[in-house]
Amino acid sequence: LVVKLKGPRRQSAPCARARVPETEPLKEAWHALLASGEDDLGFYFEVADFLAGKDQKPLASELLLAAGKHCADAGQAGAGLEILKKIVAIFPAEAGLRELLVEAYQGAFPGTEQLEFFLKKSGLTEEEKIVRCLPRLDTFLSFRQGGYVFHGGGWGLGRITSVDYPLDSMTVDFVTKPGHQMTLSVAAEVLKAL
């Protein structure tokens, strides 16, 4: 099984290909790419998906964690967060992910007024499964007054007219249901933010 490091910018890496389970050359090439400033997350994700598909999820997770740390050190909180989300998708049992994700969200959304509320409400700071928490948290972060949502069950497009975080509710003007109130948790389950 061979992972070919594609493209001319990757030829300077110490290893032009990596074989599984011979992981040291792959790790060396991975770290060389990170050091070179390679920022194509799609490439890193492609390699991680390949490894995960070859029963190498711990290795994929290890490499992605190194990329996430590199992004965090470079001040690229958003990219670091996307990498952590990819780890959750590949290997949700990775130890320490919950704390890293909380830190990554705090770095990616500095100054977001209700972030701590959303972190708790999503279950990420609690013991709920991380896989369920992340979509809910991302949905909560997208609920803003003036934003638009879609209800696939028949109410269609709606505009958020208010969000009351302390009362855990929001009001949405749907075409067929103006002034409709719902809890944020219910909204996160039935609405898609646009």
PDB file of C-alpha atoms in Angstrom:
ATOM      1  CA  LEU A   1       0.000   0.000   0.000  1.00  0.00           C
ATOM      2  CA  VAL A   2       1.490   3.292  -1.037  1.00  0.00           C
ATOM      3  CA  VAL A   3       0.530   6.894  -0.324  1.00  0.00           C
ATOM      4  CA  LYS A   4       2.095   9.113  -2.948  1.00  0.00           C
ATOM      5  CA  LEU A   5       2.784  12.672  -1.865  1.00  0.00           C
ATOM      6  CA  LYS A   6       1.387  14.554  -4.832  1.00  0.00           C
ATOM      7  CA  GLY A   7       2.481  17.708  -6.559  1.00  0.00           C
ATOM      8  CA  PRO A   8       5.767  19.517  -7.135  1.00  0.00           C
ATOM      9  CA  ARG A   9       5.727  21.310  -3.774  1.00  0.00           C
ATOM     10  CA  ARG A  10       5.881  17.962  -2.001  1.00  0.00           C
ATOM     11  CA  GLN A  11       8.960  16.629  -3.810  1.00  0.00           C
ATOM     12  CA  SER A  12      11.262  18.334  -1.326  1.00  0.00           C
ATOM     13  CA  ALA A  13       9.825  16.207   1.496  1.00  0.00           C
ATOM     14  CA  PRO A  14      12.340  13.654   2.840  1.00  0.00           C
ATOM     15  CA  CYS A  15      10.202  10.769   1.640  1.00  0.00           C
ATOM     16  CA  ALA A  16       8.378  10.730  -1.684  1.00  0.00           C
ATOM     17  CA  ARG A  17       6.140   7.865  -0.616  1.00  0.00           C
ATOM     18  CA  ALA A  18       5.154   6.188   2.604  1.00  0.00           C
ATOM     19  CA  ARG A  19       4.241   2.556   3.114  1.00  0.00           C
ATOM     20  CA  VAL A  20       1.878   1.316   5.744  1.00  0.00           C
ATOM     21  CA  PRO A  21       2.868  -0.009   8.306  1.00  0.00           C
ATOM     22  CA  GLU A  22       6.358   1.534   7.824  1.00  0.00           C
ATOM     23  CA  THR A  23       5.336   4.734   9.534  1.00  0.00           C
ATOM     24  CA  GLU A  24       8.587   6.553  10.247  1.00  0.00           C
ATOM     25  CA  PRO A  25       9.138   7.789   6.670  1.00  0.00           C
ATOM     26  CA  LEU A  26       5.539   8.966   6.554  1.00  0.00           C
ATOM     27  CA  LYS A  27       5.911  10.794   9.869  1.00  0.00           C
ATOM     28  CA  GLU A  28       9.118  12.430   8.641  1.00  0.00           C
ATOM     29  CA  ALA A  29       7.473  13.544   5.402  1.00  0.00           C
ATOM     30  CA  TRP A  30       4.405  14.782   7.297  1.00  0.00           C
ATOM     31  CA  HIS A  31       6.484  16.915   9.657  1.00  0.00           C
ATOM     32  CA  ALA A  32       8.589  18.216   6.755  1.00  0.00           C
ATOM     33  CA  LEU A  33       5.409  19.322   4.979  1.00  0.00           C
ATOM     34  CA  LEU A  34       4.174  21.056   8.111  1.00  0.00           C
ATOM     35  CA  ALA A  35       7.534  22.799   8.517  1.00  0.00           C
ATOM     36  CA  SER A  36       7.470  23.896   4.867  1.00  0.00           C
ATOM     37  CA  GLY A  37       4.249  25.811   5.461  1.00  0.00           C
ATOM     38  CA  GLU A  38       2.051  23.457   3.437  1.00  0.00           C
ATOM     39  CA  ASP A  39      -1.486  24.522   4.315  1.00  0.00           C
ATOM     40  CA  ASP A  40      -3.625  22.358   2.024  1.00  0.00           C
ATOM     41  CA  LEU A  41      -5.922  20.759   4.612  1.00  0.00           C
ATOM     42  CA  GLY A  42      -7.499  18.679   1.876  1.00  0.00           C
ATOM     43  CA  PHE A  43      -4.190  16.908   1.284  1.00  0.00           C
ATOM     44  CA  TYR A  44      -3.682  16.159   4.977  1.00  0.00           C
ATOM     45  CA  PHE A  45      -7.268  14.914   5.226  1.00  0.00           C
ATOM     46  CA  GLU A  46      -6.792  12.718   2.149  1.00  0.00           C
ATOM     47  CA  VAL A  47      -3.759  11.035   3.704  1.00  0.00           C
ATOM     48  CA  ALA A  48      -5.591  10.615   7.028  1.00  0.00           C
ATOM     49  CA  ASP A  49      -8.598   9.077   5.250  1.00  0.00           C
ATOM     50  CA  PHE A  50      -6.300   6.681   3.399  1.00  0.00           C
ATOM     51  CA  LEU A  51      -4.624   5.604   6.637  1.00  0.00           C
ATOM     52  CA  ALA A  52      -7.952   5.229   8.425  1.00  0.00           C
ATOM     53  CA  GLY A  53      -9.202   3.064   5.565  1.00  0.00           C
ATOM     54  CA  LYS A  54      -6.172   0.816   6.026  1.00  0.00           C
ATOM     55  CA  ASP A  55      -6.920   0.258   9.718  1.00  0.00           C
ATOM     56  CA  GLN A  56      -4.400   2.896  10.788  1.00  0.00           C
ATOM     57  CA  LYS A  57      -6.775   5.231  12.660  1.00  0.00           C
ATOM     58  CA  PRO A  58      -4.392   5.856  15.581  1.00  0.00           C
ATOM     59  CA  LEU A  59      -1.647   6.868  13.134  1.00  0.00           C
ATOM     60  CA  ALA A  60      -4.039   9.103  11.187  1.00  0.00           C
ATOM     61  CA  SER A  61      -5.084  10.715  14.453  1.00  0.00           C
ATOM     62  CA  GLU A  62      -1.469  11.189  15.571  1.00  0.00           C
ATOM     63  CA  LEU A  63      -0.535  12.898  12.320  1.00  0.00           C
ATOM     64  CA  LEU A  64      -3.604  15.108  12.346  1.00  0.00           C
ATOM     65  CA  LEU A  65      -2.907  16.085  15.967  1.00  0.00           C
ATOM     66  CA  ALA A  66       0.572  17.202  14.870  1.00  0.00           C
ATOM     67  CA  ALA A  67      -1.004  19.274  12.086  1.00  0.00           C
ATOM     68  CA  GLY A  68      -3.514  20.747  14.534  1.00  0.00           C
ATOM     69  CA  LYS A  69      -0.742  21.724  16.947  1.00  0.00           C
ATOM     70  CA  HIS A  70       1.166  23.286  14.061  1.00  0.00           C
ATOM     71  CA  CYS A  71      -1.905  25.346  13.105  1.00  0.00           C
ATOM     72  CA  ALA A  72      -2.483  26.427  16.705  1.00  0.00           C
ATOM     73  CA  ASP A  73       1.173  27.485  17.053  1.00  0.00           C
ATOM     74  CA  ALA A  74       0.862  29.450  13.790  1.00  0.00           C
ATOM     75  CA  GLY A  75      -2.249  31.271  15.028  1.00  0.00           C
ATOM     76  CA  GLN A  76      -4.550  29.474  12.577  1.00  0.00           C
ATOM     77  CA  ALA A  77      -7.288  28.581  15.056  1.00  0.00           C
ATOM     78  CA  GLY A  78      -9.928  27.922  12.398  1.00  0.00           C
ATOM     79  CA  ALA A  79      -7.739  25.414  10.558  1.00  0.00           C
ATOM     80  CA  GLY A  80      -6.809  23.766  13.853  1.00  0.00           C
ATOM     81  CA  LEU A  81     -10.486  23.399  14.684  1.00  0.00           C
ATOM     82  CA  GLU A  82     -11.218  21.786  11.301  1.00  0.00           C
ATOM     83  CA  ILE A  83      -8.383  19.321  11.881  1.00  0.00           C
ATOM     84  CA  LEU A  84      -9.766  18.364  15.292  1.00  0.00           C
ATOM     85  CA  LYS A  85     -13.202  17.847  13.746  1.00  0.00           C
ATOM     86  CA  LYS A  86     -11.598  15.525  11.200  1.00  0.00           C
ATOM     87  CA  ILE A  87      -9.998  13.529  14.025  1.00  0.00           C
ATOM     88  CA  VAL A  88     -13.433  13.158  15.615  1.00  0.00           C
ATOM     89  CA  ALA A  89     -14.791  11.856  12.317  1.00  0.00           C
ATOM     90  CA  ILE A  90     -11.946   9.337  11.962  1.00  0.00           C
ATOM     91  CA  PHE A  91     -11.146   8.336  15.520  1.00  0.00           C
ATOM     92  CA  PRO A  92     -13.621   9.749  18.075  1.00  0.00           C
ATOM     93  CA  ALA A  93     -12.058   7.699  20.885  1.00  0.00           C
ATOM     94  CA  GLU A  94      -8.834   9.752  20.766  1.00  0.00           C
ATOM     95  CA  ALA A  95      -7.955  10.720  24.339  1.00  0.00           C
ATOM     96  CA  GLY A  96      -8.022  14.386  25.228  1.00  0.00           C
ATOM     97  CA  LEU A  97     -10.085  15.515  22.240  1.00  0.00           C
ATOM     98  CA  ARG A  98     -12.803  17.160  24.326  1.00  0.00           C
ATOM     99  CA  GLU A  99     -10.393  19.597  25.986  1.00  0.00           C
ATOM    100  CA  LEU A 100      -8.579  20.305  22.720  1.00  0.00           C
ATOM    101  CA  LEU A 101     -11.879  21.015  20.981  1.00  0.00           C
ATOM    102  CA  VAL A 102     -13.012  23.440  23.699  1.00  0.00           C
ATOM    103  CA  GLU A 103      -9.694  25.297  23.404  1.00  0.00           C
ATOM    104  CA  ALA A 104      -9.943  25.298  19.606  1.00  0.00           C
ATOM    105  CA  TYR A 105     -13.473  26.734  19.647  1.00  0.00           C
ATOM    106  CA  GLN A 106     -12.338  29.410  22.100  1.00  0.00           C
ATOM    107  CA  GLY A 107      -9.466  30.276  19.775  1.00  0.00           C
ATOM    108  CA  ALA A 108     -11.566  30.193  16.604  1.00  0.00           C
ATOM    109  CA  PHE A 109     -14.421  32.273  18.048  1.00  0.00           C
ATOM    110  CA  PRO A 110     -12.745  34.845  20.300  1.00  0.00           C
ATOM    111  CA  GLY A 111     -15.108  37.431  21.685  1.00  0.00           C
ATOM    112  CA  THR A 112     -18.190  35.398  20.819  1.00  0.00           C
ATOM    113  CA  GLU A 113     -20.503  36.589  23.546  1.00  0.00           C
ATOM    114  CA  GLN A 114     -22.269  33.333  24.298  1.00  0.00           C
ATOM    115  CA  LEU A 115     -19.544  30.796  23.467  1.00  0.00           C
ATOM    116  CA  GLU A 116     -19.308  29.333  26.974  1.00  0.00           C
ATOM    117  CA  PHE A 117     -23.102  28.979  27.070  1.00  0.00           C
ATOM    118  CA  PHE A 118     -23.034  27.212  23.676  1.00  0.00           C
ATOM    119  CA  LEU A 119     -20.181  24.920  24.718  1.00  0.00           C
ATOM    120  CA  LYS A 120     -22.181  23.764  27.729  1.00  0.00           C
ATOM    121  CA  LYS A 121     -25.525  23.646  25.909  1.00  0.00           C
ATOM    122  CA  SER A 122     -24.043  21.517  23.120  1.00  0.00           C
ATOM    123  CA  GLY A 123     -22.758  18.999  25.660  1.00  0.00           C
ATOM    124  CA  LEU A 124     -19.107  19.439  24.655  1.00  0.00           C
ATOM    125  CA  THR A 125     -18.053  20.452  28.174  1.00  0.00           C
ATOM    126  CA  GLU A 126     -20.132  17.619  29.619  1.00  0.00           C
ATOM    127  CA  GLU A 127     -19.887  13.865  29.107  1.00  0.00           C
ATOM    128  CA  GLU A 128     -22.041  13.604  25.984  1.00  0.00           C
ATOM    129  CA  LYS A 129     -20.541  11.905  22.924  1.00  0.00           C
ATOM    130  CA  ILE A 130     -18.396  14.383  21.022  1.00  0.00           C
ATOM    131  CA  VAL A 131     -19.759  13.221  17.664  1.00  0.00           C
ATOM    132  CA  ARG A 132     -23.203  14.501  18.678  1.00  0.00           C
ATOM    133  CA  CYS A 133     -21.975  17.712  20.291  1.00  0.00           C
ATOM    134  CA  LEU A 134     -20.104  19.267  17.380  1.00  0.00           C
ATOM    135  CA  PRO A 135     -22.968  19.641  14.868  1.00  0.00           C
ATOM    136  CA  ARG A 136     -25.168  21.052  17.627  1.00  0.00           C
ATOM    137  CA  LEU A 137     -22.462  23.526  18.702  1.00  0.00           C
ATOM    138  CA  ASP A 138     -21.847  24.659  15.123  1.00  0.00           C
ATOM    139  CA  THR A 139     -25.576  25.184  14.691  1.00  0.00           C
ATOM    140  CA  PHE A 140     -25.808  27.210  17.918  1.00  0.00           C
ATOM    141  CA  LEU A 141     -22.923  29.400  16.748  1.00  0.00           C
ATOM    142  CA  SER A 142     -24.785  30.118  13.508  1.00  0.00           C
ATOM    143  CA  PHE A 143     -27.954  31.350  15.263  1.00  0.00           C
ATOM    144  CA  ARG A 144     -27.758  35.126  15.134  1.00  0.00           C
ATOM    145  CA  GLN A 145     -30.455  37.752  15.089  1.00  0.00           C
ATOM    146  CA  GLY A 146     -31.096  38.651  11.462  1.00  0.00           C
ATOM    147  CA  GLY A 147     -29.792  35.299  10.218  1.00  0.00           C
ATOM    148  CA  TYR A 148     -31.798  32.924   8.092  1.00  0.00           C
ATOM    149  CA  VAL A 149     -32.775  29.326   8.734  1.00  0.00           C
ATOM    150  CA  PHE A 150     -34.599  26.617   6.842  1.00  0.00           C
ATOM    151  CA  HIS A 151     -37.127  24.178   8.280  1.00  0.00           C
ATOM    152  CA  GLY A 152     -37.325  21.065   6.124  1.00  0.00           C
ATOM    153  CA  GLY A 153     -40.566  19.893   7.722  1.00  0.00           C
ATOM    154  CA  GLY A 154     -42.760  22.365   5.888  1.00  0.00           C
ATOM    155  CA  TRP A 155     -42.305  25.826   7.400  1.00  0.00           C
ATOM    156  CA  GLY A 156     -39.580  26.650   4.874  1.00  0.00           C
ATOM    157  CA  LEU A 157     -37.400  29.736   5.067  1.00  0.00           C
ATOM    158  CA  GLY A 158     -37.382  31.871   8.177  1.00  0.00           C
ATOM    159  CA  ARG A 159     -35.571  34.902   9.559  1.00  0.00           C
ATOM    160  CA  ILE A 160     -34.341  34.890  13.158  1.00  0.00           C
ATOM    161  CA  THR A 161     -35.876  37.942  14.815  1.00  0.00           C
ATOM    162  CA  SER A 162     -34.469  37.397  18.304  1.00  0.00           C
ATOM    163  CA  VAL A 163     -32.253  35.072  20.313  1.00  0.00           C
ATOM    164  CA  ASP A 164     -32.604  35.072  24.088  1.00  0.00           C
ATOM    165  CA  TYR A 165     -29.673  33.100  25.474  1.00  0.00           C
ATOM    166  CA  PRO A 166     -30.591  33.299  29.185  1.00  0.00           C
ATOM    167  CA  LEU A 167     -34.092  32.017  28.407  1.00  0.00           C
ATOM    168  CA  ASP A 168     -32.729  29.453  25.924  1.00  0.00           C
ATOM    169  CA  SER A 169     -35.113  30.546  23.167  1.00  0.00           C
ATOM    170  CA  MET A 170     -35.278  32.150  19.777  1.00  0.00           C
ATOM    171  CA  THR A 171     -38.020  33.632  17.654  1.00  0.00           C
ATOM    172  CA  VAL A 172     -38.205  32.980  13.937  1.00  0.00           C
ATOM    173  CA  ASP A 173     -40.464  34.570  11.351  1.00  0.00           C
ATOM    174  CA  PHE A 174     -41.397  31.807   8.933  1.00  0.00           C
ATOM    175  CA  VAL A 175     -43.610  32.721   5.993  1.00  0.00           C
ATOM    176  CA  THR A 176     -46.358  30.424   7.269  1.00  0.00           C
ATOM    177  CA  LYS A 177     -45.593  30.836  10.983  1.00  0.00           C
ATOM    178  CA  PRO A 178     -44.426  34.352  11.902  1.00  0.00           C
ATOM    179  CA  GLY A 179     -43.197  34.954  15.457  1.00  0.00           C
ATOM    180  CA  HIS A 180     -42.608  31.263  16.153  1.00  0.00           C
ATOM    181  CA  GLN A 181     -40.675  30.660  19.392  1.00  0.00           C
ATOM    182  CA  MET A 182     -38.588  27.584  20.118  1.00  0.00           C
ATOM    183  CA  THR A 183     -35.799  26.527  22.425  1.00  0.00           C
ATOM    184  CA  LEU A 184     -32.292  26.619  21.046  1.00  0.00           C
ATOM    185  CA  SER A 185     -31.993  22.857  21.463  1.00  0.00           C
ATOM    186  CA  VAL A 186     -35.114  22.200  19.397  1.00  0.00           C
ATOM    187  CA  ALA A 187     -33.991  24.767  16.835  1.00  0.00           C
ATOM    188  CA  ALA A 188     -30.628  23.023  16.536  1.00  0.00           C
ATOM    189  CA  GLU A 189     -32.412  19.740  15.785  1.00  0.00           C
ATOM    190  CA  VAL A 190     -35.006  20.965  13.260  1.00  0.00           C
ATOM    191  CA  LEU A 191     -33.481  24.016  11.568  1.00  0.00           C
ATOM    192  CA  LYS A 192     -30.588  24.433   9.152  1.00  0.00           C
ATOM    193  CA  ALA A 193     -28.798  27.755   9.397  1.00  0.00           C
ATOM    194  CA  LEU A 194     -28.214  29.441   6.047  1.00  0.00           C
TER     195      LEU A 194
END
